[in-house]
CSV table of C-alpha atoms and ligand atoms in Angstrom, one decimal:
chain,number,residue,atom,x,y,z
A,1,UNK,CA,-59.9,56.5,99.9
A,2,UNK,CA,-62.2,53.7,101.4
A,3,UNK,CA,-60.9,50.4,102.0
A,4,UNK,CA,-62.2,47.7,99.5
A,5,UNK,CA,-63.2,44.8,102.4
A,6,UNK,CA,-66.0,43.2,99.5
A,7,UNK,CA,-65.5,39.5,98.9
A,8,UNK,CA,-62.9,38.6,96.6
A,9,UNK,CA,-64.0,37.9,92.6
A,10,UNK,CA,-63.3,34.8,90.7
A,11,UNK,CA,-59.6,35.5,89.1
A,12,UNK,CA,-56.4,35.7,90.0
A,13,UNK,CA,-54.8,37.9,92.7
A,14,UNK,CA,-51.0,38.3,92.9
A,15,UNK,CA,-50.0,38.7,96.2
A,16,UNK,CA,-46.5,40.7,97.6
A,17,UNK,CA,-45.4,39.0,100.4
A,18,UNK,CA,-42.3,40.8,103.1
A,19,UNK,CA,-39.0,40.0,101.7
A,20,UNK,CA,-37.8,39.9,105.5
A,21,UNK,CA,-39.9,41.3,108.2
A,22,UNK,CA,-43.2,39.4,108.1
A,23,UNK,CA,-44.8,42.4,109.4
A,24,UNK,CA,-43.8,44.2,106.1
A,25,UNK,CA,-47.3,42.6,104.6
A,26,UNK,CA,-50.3,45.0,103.6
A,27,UNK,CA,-53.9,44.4,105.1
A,28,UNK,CA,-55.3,43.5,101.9
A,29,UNK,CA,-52.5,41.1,101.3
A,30,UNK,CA,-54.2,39.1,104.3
A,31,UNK,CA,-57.2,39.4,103.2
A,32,UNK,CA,-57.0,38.3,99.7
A,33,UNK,CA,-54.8,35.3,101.6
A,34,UNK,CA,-57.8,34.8,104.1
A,35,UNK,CA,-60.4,34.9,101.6
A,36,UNK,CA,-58.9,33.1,98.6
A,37,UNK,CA,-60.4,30.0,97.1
A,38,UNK,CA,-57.6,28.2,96.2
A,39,UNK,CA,-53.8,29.2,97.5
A,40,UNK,CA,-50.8,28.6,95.1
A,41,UNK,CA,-47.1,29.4,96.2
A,42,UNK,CA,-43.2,28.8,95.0
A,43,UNK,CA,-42.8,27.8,98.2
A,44,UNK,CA,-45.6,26.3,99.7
A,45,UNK,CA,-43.6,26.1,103.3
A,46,UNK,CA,-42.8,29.9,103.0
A,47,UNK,CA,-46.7,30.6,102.7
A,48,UNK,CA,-47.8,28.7,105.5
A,49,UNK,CA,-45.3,29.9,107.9
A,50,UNK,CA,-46.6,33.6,106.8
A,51,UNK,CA,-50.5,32.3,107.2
A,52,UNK,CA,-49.4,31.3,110.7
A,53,UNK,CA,-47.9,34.2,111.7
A,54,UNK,CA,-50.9,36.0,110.7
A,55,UNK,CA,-53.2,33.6,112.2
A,56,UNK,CA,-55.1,33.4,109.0
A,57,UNK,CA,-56.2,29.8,108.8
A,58,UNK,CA,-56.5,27.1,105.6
A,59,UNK,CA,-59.8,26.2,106.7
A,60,UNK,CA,-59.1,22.7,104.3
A,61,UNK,CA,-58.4,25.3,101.6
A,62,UNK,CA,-55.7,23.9,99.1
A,63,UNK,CA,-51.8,25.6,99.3
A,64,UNK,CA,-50.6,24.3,95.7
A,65,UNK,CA,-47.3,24.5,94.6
A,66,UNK,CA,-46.3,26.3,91.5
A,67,UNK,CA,-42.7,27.4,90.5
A,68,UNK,CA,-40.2,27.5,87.6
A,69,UNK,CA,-39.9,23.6,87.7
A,70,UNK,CA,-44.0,22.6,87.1
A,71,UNK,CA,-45.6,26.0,85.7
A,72,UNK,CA,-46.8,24.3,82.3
A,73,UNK,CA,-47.8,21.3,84.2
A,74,UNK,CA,-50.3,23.5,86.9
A,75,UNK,CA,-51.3,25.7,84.5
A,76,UNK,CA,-54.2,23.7,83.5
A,77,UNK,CA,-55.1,22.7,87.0
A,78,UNK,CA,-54.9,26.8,88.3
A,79,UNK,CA,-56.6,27.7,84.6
A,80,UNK,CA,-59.6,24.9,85.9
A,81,UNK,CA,-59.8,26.2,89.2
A,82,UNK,CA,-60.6,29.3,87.5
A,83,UNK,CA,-63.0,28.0,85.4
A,84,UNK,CA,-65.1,26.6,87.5
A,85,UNK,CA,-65.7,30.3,89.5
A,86,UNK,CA,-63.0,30.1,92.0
A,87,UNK,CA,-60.7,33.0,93.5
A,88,UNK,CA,-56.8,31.9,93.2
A,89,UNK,CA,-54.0,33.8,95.2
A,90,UNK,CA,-50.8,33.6,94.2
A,91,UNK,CA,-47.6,34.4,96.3
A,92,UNK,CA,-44.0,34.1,95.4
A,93,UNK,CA,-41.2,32.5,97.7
A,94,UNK,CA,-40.8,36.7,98.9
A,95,UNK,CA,-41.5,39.8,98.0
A,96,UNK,CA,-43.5,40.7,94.6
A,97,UNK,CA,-44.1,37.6,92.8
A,98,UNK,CA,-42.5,38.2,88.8
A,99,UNK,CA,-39.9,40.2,90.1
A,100,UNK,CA,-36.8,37.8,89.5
A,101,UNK,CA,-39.4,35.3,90.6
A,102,UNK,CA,-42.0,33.2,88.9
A,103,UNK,CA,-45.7,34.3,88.1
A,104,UNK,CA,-45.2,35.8,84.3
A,105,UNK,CA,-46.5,32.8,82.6
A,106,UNK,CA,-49.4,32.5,85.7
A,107,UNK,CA,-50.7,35.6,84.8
A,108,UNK,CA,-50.3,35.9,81.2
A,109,UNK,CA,-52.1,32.4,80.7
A,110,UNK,CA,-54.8,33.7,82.9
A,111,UNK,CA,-55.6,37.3,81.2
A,112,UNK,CA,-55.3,34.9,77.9
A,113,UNK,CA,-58.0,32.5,79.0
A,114,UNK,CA,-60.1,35.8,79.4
A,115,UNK,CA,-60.0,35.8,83.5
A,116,UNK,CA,-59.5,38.9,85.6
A,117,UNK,CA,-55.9,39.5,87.4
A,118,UNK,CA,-55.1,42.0,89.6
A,119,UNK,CA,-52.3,42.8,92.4
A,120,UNK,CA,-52.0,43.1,96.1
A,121,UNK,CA,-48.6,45.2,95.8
A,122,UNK,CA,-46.2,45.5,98.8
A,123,UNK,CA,-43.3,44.7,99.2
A,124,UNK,CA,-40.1,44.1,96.8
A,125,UNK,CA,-35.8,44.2,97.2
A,126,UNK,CA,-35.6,46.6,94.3
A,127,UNK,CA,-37.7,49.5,95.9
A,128,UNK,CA,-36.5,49.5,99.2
A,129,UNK,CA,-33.0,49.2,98.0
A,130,UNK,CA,-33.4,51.9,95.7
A,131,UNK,CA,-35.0,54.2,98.8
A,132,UNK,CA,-32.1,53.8,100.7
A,133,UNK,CA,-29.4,53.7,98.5
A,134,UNK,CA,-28.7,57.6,98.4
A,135,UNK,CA,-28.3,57.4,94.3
A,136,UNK,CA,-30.7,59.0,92.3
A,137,UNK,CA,-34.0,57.5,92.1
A,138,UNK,CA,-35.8,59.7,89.3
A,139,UNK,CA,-34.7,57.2,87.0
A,140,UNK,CA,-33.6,53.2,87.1
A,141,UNK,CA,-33.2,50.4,85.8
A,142,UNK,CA,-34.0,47.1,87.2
A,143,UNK,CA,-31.6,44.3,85.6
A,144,UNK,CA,-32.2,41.3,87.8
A,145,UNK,CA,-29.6,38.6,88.0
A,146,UNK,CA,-26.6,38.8,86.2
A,147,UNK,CA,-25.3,35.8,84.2
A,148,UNK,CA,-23.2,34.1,86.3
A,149,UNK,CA,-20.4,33.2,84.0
A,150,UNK,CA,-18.2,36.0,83.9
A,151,UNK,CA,-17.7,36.7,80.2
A,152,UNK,CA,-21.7,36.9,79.6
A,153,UNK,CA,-21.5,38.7,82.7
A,154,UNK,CA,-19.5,41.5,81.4
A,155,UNK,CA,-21.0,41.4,77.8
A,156,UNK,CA,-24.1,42.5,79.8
A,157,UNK,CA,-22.6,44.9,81.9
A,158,UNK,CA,-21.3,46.7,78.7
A,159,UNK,CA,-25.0,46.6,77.3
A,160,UNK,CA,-25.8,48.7,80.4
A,161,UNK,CA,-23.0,51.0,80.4
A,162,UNK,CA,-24.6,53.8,79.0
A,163,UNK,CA,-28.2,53.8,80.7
A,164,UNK,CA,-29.4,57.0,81.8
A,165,UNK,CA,-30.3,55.7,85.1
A,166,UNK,CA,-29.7,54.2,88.5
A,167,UNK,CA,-28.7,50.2,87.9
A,168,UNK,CA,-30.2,47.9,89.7
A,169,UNK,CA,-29.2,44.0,90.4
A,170,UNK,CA,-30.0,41.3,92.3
A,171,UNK,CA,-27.2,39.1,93.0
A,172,UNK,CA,-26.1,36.4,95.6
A,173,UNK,CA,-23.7,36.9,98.0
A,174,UNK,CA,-21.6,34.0,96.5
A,175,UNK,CA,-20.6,36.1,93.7
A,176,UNK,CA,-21.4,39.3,94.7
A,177,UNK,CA,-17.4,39.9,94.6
A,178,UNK,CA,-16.7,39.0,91.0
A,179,UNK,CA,-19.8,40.9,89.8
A,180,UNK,CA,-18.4,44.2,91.5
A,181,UNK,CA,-14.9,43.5,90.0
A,182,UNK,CA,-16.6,43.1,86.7
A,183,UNK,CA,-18.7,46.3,86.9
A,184,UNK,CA,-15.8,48.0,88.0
A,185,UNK,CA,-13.8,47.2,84.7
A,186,UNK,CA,-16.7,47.5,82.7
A,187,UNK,CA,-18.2,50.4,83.9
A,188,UNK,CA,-15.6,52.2,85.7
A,189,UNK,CA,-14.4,51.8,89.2
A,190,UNK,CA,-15.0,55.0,90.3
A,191,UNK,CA,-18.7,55.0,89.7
A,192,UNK,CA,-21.0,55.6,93.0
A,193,UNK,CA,-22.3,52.7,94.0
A,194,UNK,CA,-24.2,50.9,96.9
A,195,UNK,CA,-25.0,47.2,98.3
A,196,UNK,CA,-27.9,46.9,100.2
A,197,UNK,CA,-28.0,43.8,102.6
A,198,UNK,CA,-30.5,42.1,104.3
A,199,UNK,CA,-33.2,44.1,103.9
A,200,UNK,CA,-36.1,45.2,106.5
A,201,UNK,CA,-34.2,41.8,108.6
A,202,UNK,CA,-31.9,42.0,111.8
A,203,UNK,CA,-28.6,42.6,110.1
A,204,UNK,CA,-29.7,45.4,107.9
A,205,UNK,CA,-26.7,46.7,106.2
A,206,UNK,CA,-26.1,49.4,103.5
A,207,UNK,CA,-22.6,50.1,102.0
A,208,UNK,CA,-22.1,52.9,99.7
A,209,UNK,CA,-19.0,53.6,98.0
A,210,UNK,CA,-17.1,53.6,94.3
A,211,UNK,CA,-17.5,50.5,92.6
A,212,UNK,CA,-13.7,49.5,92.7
A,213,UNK,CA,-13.9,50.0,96.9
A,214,UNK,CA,-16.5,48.0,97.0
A,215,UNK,CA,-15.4,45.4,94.8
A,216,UNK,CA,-12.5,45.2,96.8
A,217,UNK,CA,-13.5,44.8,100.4
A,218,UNK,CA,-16.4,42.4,99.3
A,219,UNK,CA,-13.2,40.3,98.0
A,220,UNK,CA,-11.8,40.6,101.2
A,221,UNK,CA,-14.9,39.3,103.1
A,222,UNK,CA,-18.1,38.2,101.0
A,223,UNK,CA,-21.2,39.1,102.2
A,224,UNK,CA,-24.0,37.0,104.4
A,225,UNK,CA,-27.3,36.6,103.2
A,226,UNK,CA,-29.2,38.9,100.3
A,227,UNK,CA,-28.2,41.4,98.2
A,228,UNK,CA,-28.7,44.1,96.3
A,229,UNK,CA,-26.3,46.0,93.8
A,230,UNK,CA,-27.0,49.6,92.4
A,231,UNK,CA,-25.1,51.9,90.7
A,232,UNK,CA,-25.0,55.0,89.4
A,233,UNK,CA,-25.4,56.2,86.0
A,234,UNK,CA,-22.0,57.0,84.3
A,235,UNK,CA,-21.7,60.6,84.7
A,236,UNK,CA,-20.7,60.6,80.7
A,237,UNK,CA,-18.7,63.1,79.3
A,238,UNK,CA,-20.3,61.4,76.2
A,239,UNK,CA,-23.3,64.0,76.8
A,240,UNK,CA,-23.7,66.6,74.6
A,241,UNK,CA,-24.6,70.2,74.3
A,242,UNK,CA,-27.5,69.0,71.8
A,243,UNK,CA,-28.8,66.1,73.4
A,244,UNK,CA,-29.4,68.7,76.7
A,245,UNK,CA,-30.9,71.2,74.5
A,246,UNK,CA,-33.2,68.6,73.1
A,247,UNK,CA,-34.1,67.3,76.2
A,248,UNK,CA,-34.7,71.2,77.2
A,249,UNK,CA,-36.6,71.9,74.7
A,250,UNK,CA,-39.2,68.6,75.3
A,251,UNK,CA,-39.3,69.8,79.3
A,252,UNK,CA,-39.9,73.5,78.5
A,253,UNK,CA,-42.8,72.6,76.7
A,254,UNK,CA,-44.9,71.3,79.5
A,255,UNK,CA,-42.4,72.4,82.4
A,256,UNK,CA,-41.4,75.7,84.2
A,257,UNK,CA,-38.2,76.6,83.2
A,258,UNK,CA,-36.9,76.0,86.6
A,259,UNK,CA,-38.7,72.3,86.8
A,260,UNK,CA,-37.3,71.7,82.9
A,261,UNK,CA,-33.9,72.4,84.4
A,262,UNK,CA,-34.1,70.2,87.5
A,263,UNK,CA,-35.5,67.3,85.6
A,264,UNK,CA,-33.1,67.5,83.4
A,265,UNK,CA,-30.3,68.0,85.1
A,266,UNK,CA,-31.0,65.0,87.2
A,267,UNK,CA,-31.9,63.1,84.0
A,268,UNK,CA,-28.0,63.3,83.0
A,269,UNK,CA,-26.8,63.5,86.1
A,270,UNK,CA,-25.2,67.4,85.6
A,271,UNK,CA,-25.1,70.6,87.4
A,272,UNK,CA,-28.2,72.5,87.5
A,273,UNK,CA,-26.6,75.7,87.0
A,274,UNK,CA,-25.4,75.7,83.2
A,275,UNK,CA,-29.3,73.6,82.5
A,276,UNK,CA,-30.8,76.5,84.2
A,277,UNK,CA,-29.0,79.4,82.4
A,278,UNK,CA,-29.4,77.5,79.0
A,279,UNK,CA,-33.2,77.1,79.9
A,280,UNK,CA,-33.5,80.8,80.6
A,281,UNK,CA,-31.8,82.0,77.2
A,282,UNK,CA,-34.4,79.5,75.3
A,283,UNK,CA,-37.4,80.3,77.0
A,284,UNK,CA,-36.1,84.3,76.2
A,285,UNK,CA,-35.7,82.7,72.4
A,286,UNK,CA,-39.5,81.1,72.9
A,287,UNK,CA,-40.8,84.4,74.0
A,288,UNK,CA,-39.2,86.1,71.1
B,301,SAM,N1,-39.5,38.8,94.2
B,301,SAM,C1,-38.5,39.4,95.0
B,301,SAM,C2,-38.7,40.9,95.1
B,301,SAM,O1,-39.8,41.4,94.8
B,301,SAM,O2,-37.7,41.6,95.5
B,301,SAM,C3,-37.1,39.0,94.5
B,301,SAM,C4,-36.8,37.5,94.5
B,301,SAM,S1,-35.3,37.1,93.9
B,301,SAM,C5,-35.4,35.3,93.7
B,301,SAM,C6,-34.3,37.1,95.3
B,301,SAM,C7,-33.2,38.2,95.2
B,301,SAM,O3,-33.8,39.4,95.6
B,301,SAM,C8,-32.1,38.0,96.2
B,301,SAM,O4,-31.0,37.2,95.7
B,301,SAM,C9,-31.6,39.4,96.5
B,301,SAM,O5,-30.8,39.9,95.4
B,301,SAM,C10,-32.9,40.2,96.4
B,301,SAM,N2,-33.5,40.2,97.8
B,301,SAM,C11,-34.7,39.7,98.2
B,301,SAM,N3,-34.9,40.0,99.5
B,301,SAM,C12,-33.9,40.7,99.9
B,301,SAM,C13,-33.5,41.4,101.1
B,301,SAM,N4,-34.3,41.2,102.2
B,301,SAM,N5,-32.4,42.1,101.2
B,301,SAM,C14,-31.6,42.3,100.1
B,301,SAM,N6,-31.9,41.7,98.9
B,301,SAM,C15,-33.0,40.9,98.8
């Protein structure tokens, strides 16, 4: 693959930025940052402090600010600079902007006006948590922030009881405690489950453990600085015979019958053996 070096084009670039190590950025990343029109940032402080660890200088090139709090208000002004031919990156406080940050409305008002967006991806919490975790990875789902009050709280836990996937949260350390004793009584404390901690920073830290151990020793002693939750899908006994023969039959049509049995074993989380015997006896019934 050749690197794309060619000027940027008028429109809108989102821009991952490292959610710890500012080495964790991507060369294009600097380069859309170095090349840019006009800059705009959640945290306008955060983004120069990356530029200068970079070395890549403003050159009297506007950093604007745009978060949750004046979005509608520099809309118009970004949607202008637009307008009038300009490039525009856009950078979130950390990590991959719209990801439990802001940026949505950015980018959907911009691909509504008819302008071009497009993505310098890198780095974000939820992927490198999820790559170190040890839970399955095949599938997940990202929920973000919990509420914080805890009867919502547990309302939404219930909602996500019966995902087929890994769960993923972002929460802060504050109440990490109370979310774990909630998801422990919601979804049951003996679930695997992990916390990531400071990520790609100094005081990496990654616990893994049931939900009910962890729950408790984060009680004992909250955590410093960021976090990230996961947990594994319940390993339901609510799974039955049919919905694994279904889910066979789907795999076998494009699938070996030893890849439709690994995939869906991992899908529900069971042993491979009984998939894999099950798989053979239908693919003898296909064959007829
Ligand atoms: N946009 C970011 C991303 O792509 O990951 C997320 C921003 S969100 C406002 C901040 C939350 O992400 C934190 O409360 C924490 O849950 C998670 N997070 C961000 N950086 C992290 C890190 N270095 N280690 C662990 N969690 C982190």
């Amino acid at each position: 693959m050749k690197p794309d070096k060619g000027g940027l084009s008028p429109g809108l670039t989102l821009v991952a930025t490292p959610i710890g190590n500012a080495r964790d950025i991507t060369l294009r990343a600097l380069d859309v940052l170095a090349e840019a029109d006009v800059l705009a940032a959640e945290d306008t402080r955060a983004l120069r402090r990356l530029l200068e660890i970079h070395g890549v200088a403003l050159n009297g090139r506007p950093v604007l600010a745009y978060h949750e709090h004046n979005g509608a208000k520099m809309r118009p002004r970004l949607l202008a600079e637009l307008a009038a031919g300009k490039s525009l990156a856009y950078a979130s406080e950390a990590g991959t902007p719209m990801i439990s940050d802001p940026g949505f409305d950015l980018a959907r008002a911009v691909q509504e006006a008819g302008y071009p967006v497009t993505s310098a991806p890198g780095a974000s919490a939820v992927v490198t948590a999820l790559t170190l975790a040890g839970l399955p990875t095949d599938r997940f789902f990202f929920a973000g922030f919990l509420p914080n009050q805890a009867a919502q709280r547990r309302r939404a836990l219930g909602e996500l009881a019966d995902v087929p996937g890994t769960l993923v949260f972002y929460e802060s350390p504050r109440r990490v405690a109370a979310m774990l004793a909630d998801a422990a009584e919601v979804l049951g404390g003996t679930r695997p489950a992990a916390v990531a901690r400071e990520l790609t920073k100094r005081f990496e830290e990654l616990r893994r453990a049931p939900l009910a151990e962890l729950a408790e020793s984060y009680a004992e002693s909250p955590p410093k600085g960021e976090v990230v939750v996961l947990v594994d899908r319940g390993r339901s006994e609510k799974i039955s015979e049919m919905d694994v023969t279904r889910s066979l039959e789907t795999a076998l049509e494009t699938m070996s019958v030893r890849d439709a049995a690994d995939y869906v074993a991992a899908m529900y989380g069971i042993r491979k053996r009984p998939v894999y015997q099950e798989a053979m006896k239908m693919q003898k019934d296909r064959d007829g």
